[in-house]
Amino acid sequence: MRYLPLTQPDREAMLAVIGASTIDDLFVDVPEAARLDGPVRDLPMHASEMAVERHMSALAKKNLTAGEAPFFLGCGAYKHHVPASVDHLIQRGEFLTAYTPYQPEIAQGTLQMLFEFQTQVARLLGTDVANASMYDGSTACWEAIVMARRITKRGRAILSSGLHPHYVSVANTMAKFTGDVLDTTAPELVADMDLDQLIAKIDDDTSCVVVQYPDILGRIADLRPLADACHAKKALLIAVVTEPVAMGAITSPGEMDADIVVGEGQSLGVGLQFGGPYVGLFGCKDKYVRQMPGRLCGETVDADGRRGFVLTLSTREQHIRREKATSNICTNSGLCALAFSIHMTLLGEAGLRQLAEVNHAGAVSAAERLSQIPGVELVNESFFNEFTLKLPVEARPVVRTLADRGILAGVSLGRLYPGQDALANGLVVAVTETTTAEDVETLASALQEILA
Amino acid sequence: MSINQSGWRPTSPEQNTGTVPASVTGNKALMLEEALIFEIGDTHTTGVDFAAPSPRRGEGRGEGQPSDAAPGTTPHPTLSPEGRGLSRLGNLTRKAPIGLPGLSEPETVRHYTRLSRQNYGIDLGFFPLGSCTMKHNPRLNEKMARLPGFSDVHPLQPVDTVQGALEVIHQLAHWLVTLTGMTSVAMSPKAGAHGELCGILAIRAALEAKGEGARKIILVPESAHGTNPATAAFAGYSVEDIPATAEGRVDTAALKARLGPDVAGVMITNPNTCGLFERDMREISDAVHAAGGFVYCDGANFNAIVGRVRPGDLGIDAMHINLHKTFSTPHGGGGPGSGPVVFSEALTPYAPLPFVENQDGQFVLVEEETAGEHHAGSFGRMVAFHGQMGMFTRALTYILSHGADGLRQVSEDAVLNANYILRSLDDTLDAPFGPSGPCMHEALFSDTGLAAGFSTIDIAKGLIDEGFHPMTMYFPLVVHGAMLVEPTETESKAALDQFIAALRSVAERAKAGDPSLKTAPHFAPRARLDETLAARKPVLVWKDPAPLAQAAE
């Protein structure tokens, strides 16, 4: 019980001050029947640091890590190199162990960082403003749909077939309870995004069109015609970015006139971590800022006229507006936002562009190599660092077999779209700066052998 | 972009008070000012090295080019010289600048280190934010979460390559279910408020499955967290308040009187936000169940009863657990959190996907909508992947360290510390519910009795000058000028005594009308900040200032 500083004499002295004879006297309001007379049964007692470390390490060893294997998984979570100083800095106790900056005079570190983060995110996504982060990309996507309903007073959202199926699931779950109508379809294994179909669906009831960029199959397209079509019907264009590194190579959705741009920031500074915690990015046009969910940091001055930062526009939030709030969220992903911001600062524009270039070049090279395998077809016309292969057989068992050989080959569309036979042969392959030429060759020869 | 290469930003000269000279840098010895990255960085600087796009294997690499390849391996595959222009970017190659400043590695380390020093954290001192539960964050948790076996696995890897990660989830789930005396737990909610939403959605799914979808009201006591009504509204419910009694608990009679065929359930916080245990919880649960509704418990304050009381024994149907509060995962300046939700038997079939099952020693991840008949009622998926794995690892590490016996000691010490503060200060500060009996995890005071014009905020800012993070201010709303002090179990008696002395002194100054308190804090990195200005003229992103010449025109 090394985390508890009170000694037994302390406890007795404190009980005397309180005027209680035993600790049980402090639990008198708990009905007798609900009190436990000792530690909860069937659970182990306390353990030493060494024993806990041994137990956790044994569990950790049962996983095949991305760093141990040729690794090609993406679809919303990417393996990028994180500079050592990022993790060092986020572990400084004043960042790691601080709470929400409710007392701005002694939280300027967190607040200035959030202001810098908001600016970095807005510039990256091409939006006027950004918030101080959301839980993750999938919940940010749903919040954007709700925000579009608030702005347009309409409840019909059109979701691109290229939107991550988990993001679609989250939206579907929530829509069941809020009454929104979602128009969704599964993707087809074709070269281009579904922009024309989306444009054709927009009508006077449409609150928004949600499109992923690059999409779940890795495809990219110019969003401007879609933005124009949305705006002609007074609907909003929501763009979802799951790979922010791509913004170093391609035009951002905001520059193509998307109204709300959300994203998953995991690629920068945040590890794979088996799915979380991640950091949701959320940017929008200036005119919608008061409809935005989540926390915002703003610049101001102190009583001596010095620049400082505070949490602001809180009249949108749950602790003021209760049931009329823009959202029920009362946190952000502060520490992950810090990691994102530090990584982005280390990269700078020059580094981000180089990183994007290396990613794209590696992906082009891998796509060339893998599509030379007999029977394997590259689906994409365009892509950034992730593309889709159509195998001559179902991809899920192939991924399984390759894992047995120590290769983490990519994400089978069968895993993402169970029961959709038309997609079963699809394999989404991601290549980043961490992928070596040997990795690609290892995957290519193993795949060739299995398919032969 | 405006660039200040030196990193130095002139500031207004400081007031020269007495014999203390002003500093031209704005720095004060170890208290160092720090400009924004947009002022000290530029778009060509980078703190990382990359292999520049280079020839394919077998061809020469440029002199002096950094290499990403480990010694003895082949460099990263990049475009061949003839293919260098080759782009599969769909004619969307970025042309416009982004405007992202970079810093070299030493400048980056210094920037964030300087910023960190303008922050108060639990590592630095007492952080008694009521209902936020700021306890010590053991570093073993951090070390374990960073084991590559946990930090470097992808959420979509084949499940037999992530058996250890699934086992962590399964073990943590077992502890949460056992400690709460509930039937099942949904691990995926990403924070407390997300957990609330999860619980309410399960209630709604259960009601709809029973053909009771017409129930559209959620009852929320006045003292509830602001997230509770927001959550109910987000899930499509209307919210009705239930008043508090004079002693700071739910008015049970008023609640019972409001139950009926239109009520889906209640959201109740226990221990509540006045720091008190809801004595009538079992009676309330039974009444709600008899009326066909469900009971949601906001478990933000579970740390006060963990190991001593099982919420399942109180008739609760769903409760979220803030892992960062009860199980010491660090809150990182406002997140991430993690909010698993435990369910009663009645709600278990409606729990969200995905979840982990142990099938004959093999851990299985049930993540498909067609998850099998005993999960057919699941209301679906709430997040893209499996929840806050990094937080699960930390929480399990902490739980194993404390064990069942240690966790019981946690709640005892947390309650003891809170009552010690309450009784040590109730002669100086008004404790509106002091006569209501012992408090649980937090002590509640009000600003009654302060000099005219003085309020809670002055006490809070005065505490900053004493080196403490202030308590929670103006919450709960049912108490005028509320001050909610939560010491947690990881404070020593000496730390509490120092805080008690400081709060007593500041309170006495506020009662005496000491004008210096109105301008506190005096020793913080910033004086009182103008929050009204920030809201009236929002500046949410940095904009390059107009060039000086233009400004002079």
PDB file of C-alpha atoms in Angstrom, chain A residues 114 118 129-134 143 146-147 150-151 282-298 310-332, chain B residues 226-227 229-231 233-234 534-535 538 540:
ATOM      1  CA  LEU A 114      -3.948  24.103 -26.363  1.00  0.00           C
ATOM      2  CA  GLN A 118      -5.844  24.642 -32.018  1.00  0.00           C
ATOM      3  CA  VAL A 129     -10.787  27.477 -36.075  1.00  0.00           C
ATOM      4  CA  ALA A 130     -10.307  24.196 -34.247  1.00  0.00           C
ATOM      5  CA  ASN A 131     -11.179  23.041 -30.740  1.00  0.00           C
ATOM      6  CA  ALA A 132      -8.951  21.664 -28.006  1.00  0.00           C
ATOM      7  CA  SER A 133      -9.557  18.048 -29.201  1.00  0.00           C
ATOM      8  CA  MET A 134     -12.196  15.333 -28.900  1.00  0.00           C
ATOM      9  CA  GLU A 143     -20.471  15.203 -33.145  1.00  0.00           C
ATOM     10  CA  VAL A 146     -25.081  16.525 -34.752  1.00  0.00           C
ATOM     11  CA  MET A 147     -23.566  19.982 -35.206  1.00  0.00           C
ATOM     12  CA  ARG A 150     -28.108  22.138 -35.156  1.00  0.00           C
ATOM     13  CA  ILE A 151     -26.958  24.526 -37.866  1.00  0.00           C
ATOM     14  CA  PHE A 282     -12.286  19.143 -34.904  1.00  0.00           C
ATOM     15  CA  GLY A 283     -12.144  22.281 -37.054  1.00  0.00           C
ATOM     16  CA  CYS A 284     -14.807  24.403 -38.717  1.00  0.00           C
ATOM     17  CA  LYS A 285     -15.563  27.704 -40.358  1.00  0.00           C
ATOM     18  CA  ASP A 286     -15.557  30.770 -38.111  1.00  0.00           C
ATOM     19  CA  LYS A 287     -19.278  31.348 -38.452  1.00  0.00           C
ATOM     20  CA  TYR A 288     -20.083  28.014 -36.817  1.00  0.00           C
ATOM     21  CA  VAL A 289     -17.805  28.315 -33.799  1.00  0.00           C
ATOM     22  CA  ARG A 290     -20.588  28.768 -31.263  1.00  0.00           C
ATOM     23  CA  GLN A 291     -22.196  25.534 -32.462  1.00  0.00           C
ATOM     24  CA  MET A 292     -18.977  23.591 -32.016  1.00  0.00           C
ATOM     25  CA  PRO A 293     -18.805  20.830 -29.398  1.00  0.00           C
ATOM     26  CA  GLY A 294     -15.942  20.438 -26.959  1.00  0.00           C
ATOM     27  CA  ARG A 295     -13.509  22.646 -25.170  1.00  0.00           C
ATOM     28  CA  LEU A 296     -11.946  25.835 -26.531  1.00  0.00           C
ATOM     29  CA  CYS A 297      -8.945  27.833 -25.385  1.00  0.00           C
ATOM     30  CA  GLY A 298      -8.838  31.559 -26.129  1.00  0.00           C
ATOM     31  CA  VAL A 310      -8.231  30.779 -20.666  1.00  0.00           C
ATOM     32  CA  LEU A 311     -10.917  28.240 -21.489  1.00  0.00           C
ATOM     33  CA  THR A 312     -13.633  30.187 -23.248  1.00  0.00           C
ATOM     34  CA  LEU A 313     -17.067  30.200 -24.912  1.00  0.00           C
ATOM     35  CA  SER A 314     -18.155  27.839 -22.172  1.00  0.00           C
ATOM     36  CA  THR A 315     -21.750  29.008 -22.519  1.00  0.00           C
ATOM     37  CA  ARG A 316     -22.031  26.277 -25.187  1.00  0.00           C
ATOM     38  CA  GLU A 317     -21.080  23.648 -22.676  1.00  0.00           C
ATOM     39  CA  GLN A 318     -22.841  21.196 -20.405  1.00  0.00           C
ATOM     40  CA  HIS A 319     -21.811  22.733 -17.106  1.00  0.00           C
ATOM     41  CA  ILE A 320     -23.603  25.975 -18.046  1.00  0.00           C
ATOM     42  CA  ARG A 321     -26.315  24.931 -20.455  1.00  0.00           C
ATOM     43  CA  ARG A 322     -27.098  21.487 -19.013  1.00  0.00           C
ATOM     44  CA  GLU A 323     -29.684  19.850 -21.307  1.00  0.00           C
ATOM     45  CA  LYS A 324     -29.346  22.641 -23.890  1.00  0.00           C
ATOM     46  CA  ALA A 325     -25.588  22.189 -24.305  1.00  0.00           C
ATOM     47  CA  THR A 326     -24.032  21.584 -27.727  1.00  0.00           C
ATOM     48  CA  SER A 327     -22.722  18.256 -26.439  1.00  0.00           C
ATOM     49  CA  ASN A 328     -22.408  16.290 -23.217  1.00  0.00           C
ATOM     50  CA  ILE A 329     -18.627  16.011 -23.441  1.00  0.00           C
ATOM     51  CA  CYS A 330     -16.756  17.609 -20.569  1.00  0.00           C
ATOM     52  CA  THR A 331     -13.199  16.668 -21.416  1.00  0.00           C
ATOM     53  CA  ASN A 332     -10.740  16.618 -24.253  1.00  0.00           C
TER      54      ASN A 332
ATOM     55  CA  GLY B 226     -24.038  19.217 -15.735  1.00  0.00           C
ATOM     56  CA  THR B 227     -23.143  16.289 -17.932  1.00  0.00           C
ATOM     57  CA  PRO B 229     -28.900  16.420 -18.153  1.00  0.00           C
ATOM     58  CA  ALA B 230     -26.798  17.011 -21.277  1.00  0.00           C
ATOM     59  CA  THR B 231     -26.367  13.258 -21.667  1.00  0.00           C
ATOM     60  CA  ALA B 233     -30.930  15.192 -23.790  1.00  0.00           C
ATOM     61  CA  PHE B 234     -28.335  13.883 -26.243  1.00  0.00           C
ATOM     62  CA  ALA B 534     -11.914  36.118 -24.069  1.00  0.00           C
ATOM     63  CA  ALA B 535     -15.580  35.220 -24.524  1.00  0.00           C
ATOM     64  CA  PRO B 538     -12.863  35.166 -29.103  1.00  0.00           C
ATOM     65  CA  LEU B 540      -9.015  30.945 -30.766  1.00  0.00           C
TER      66      LEU B 540
END
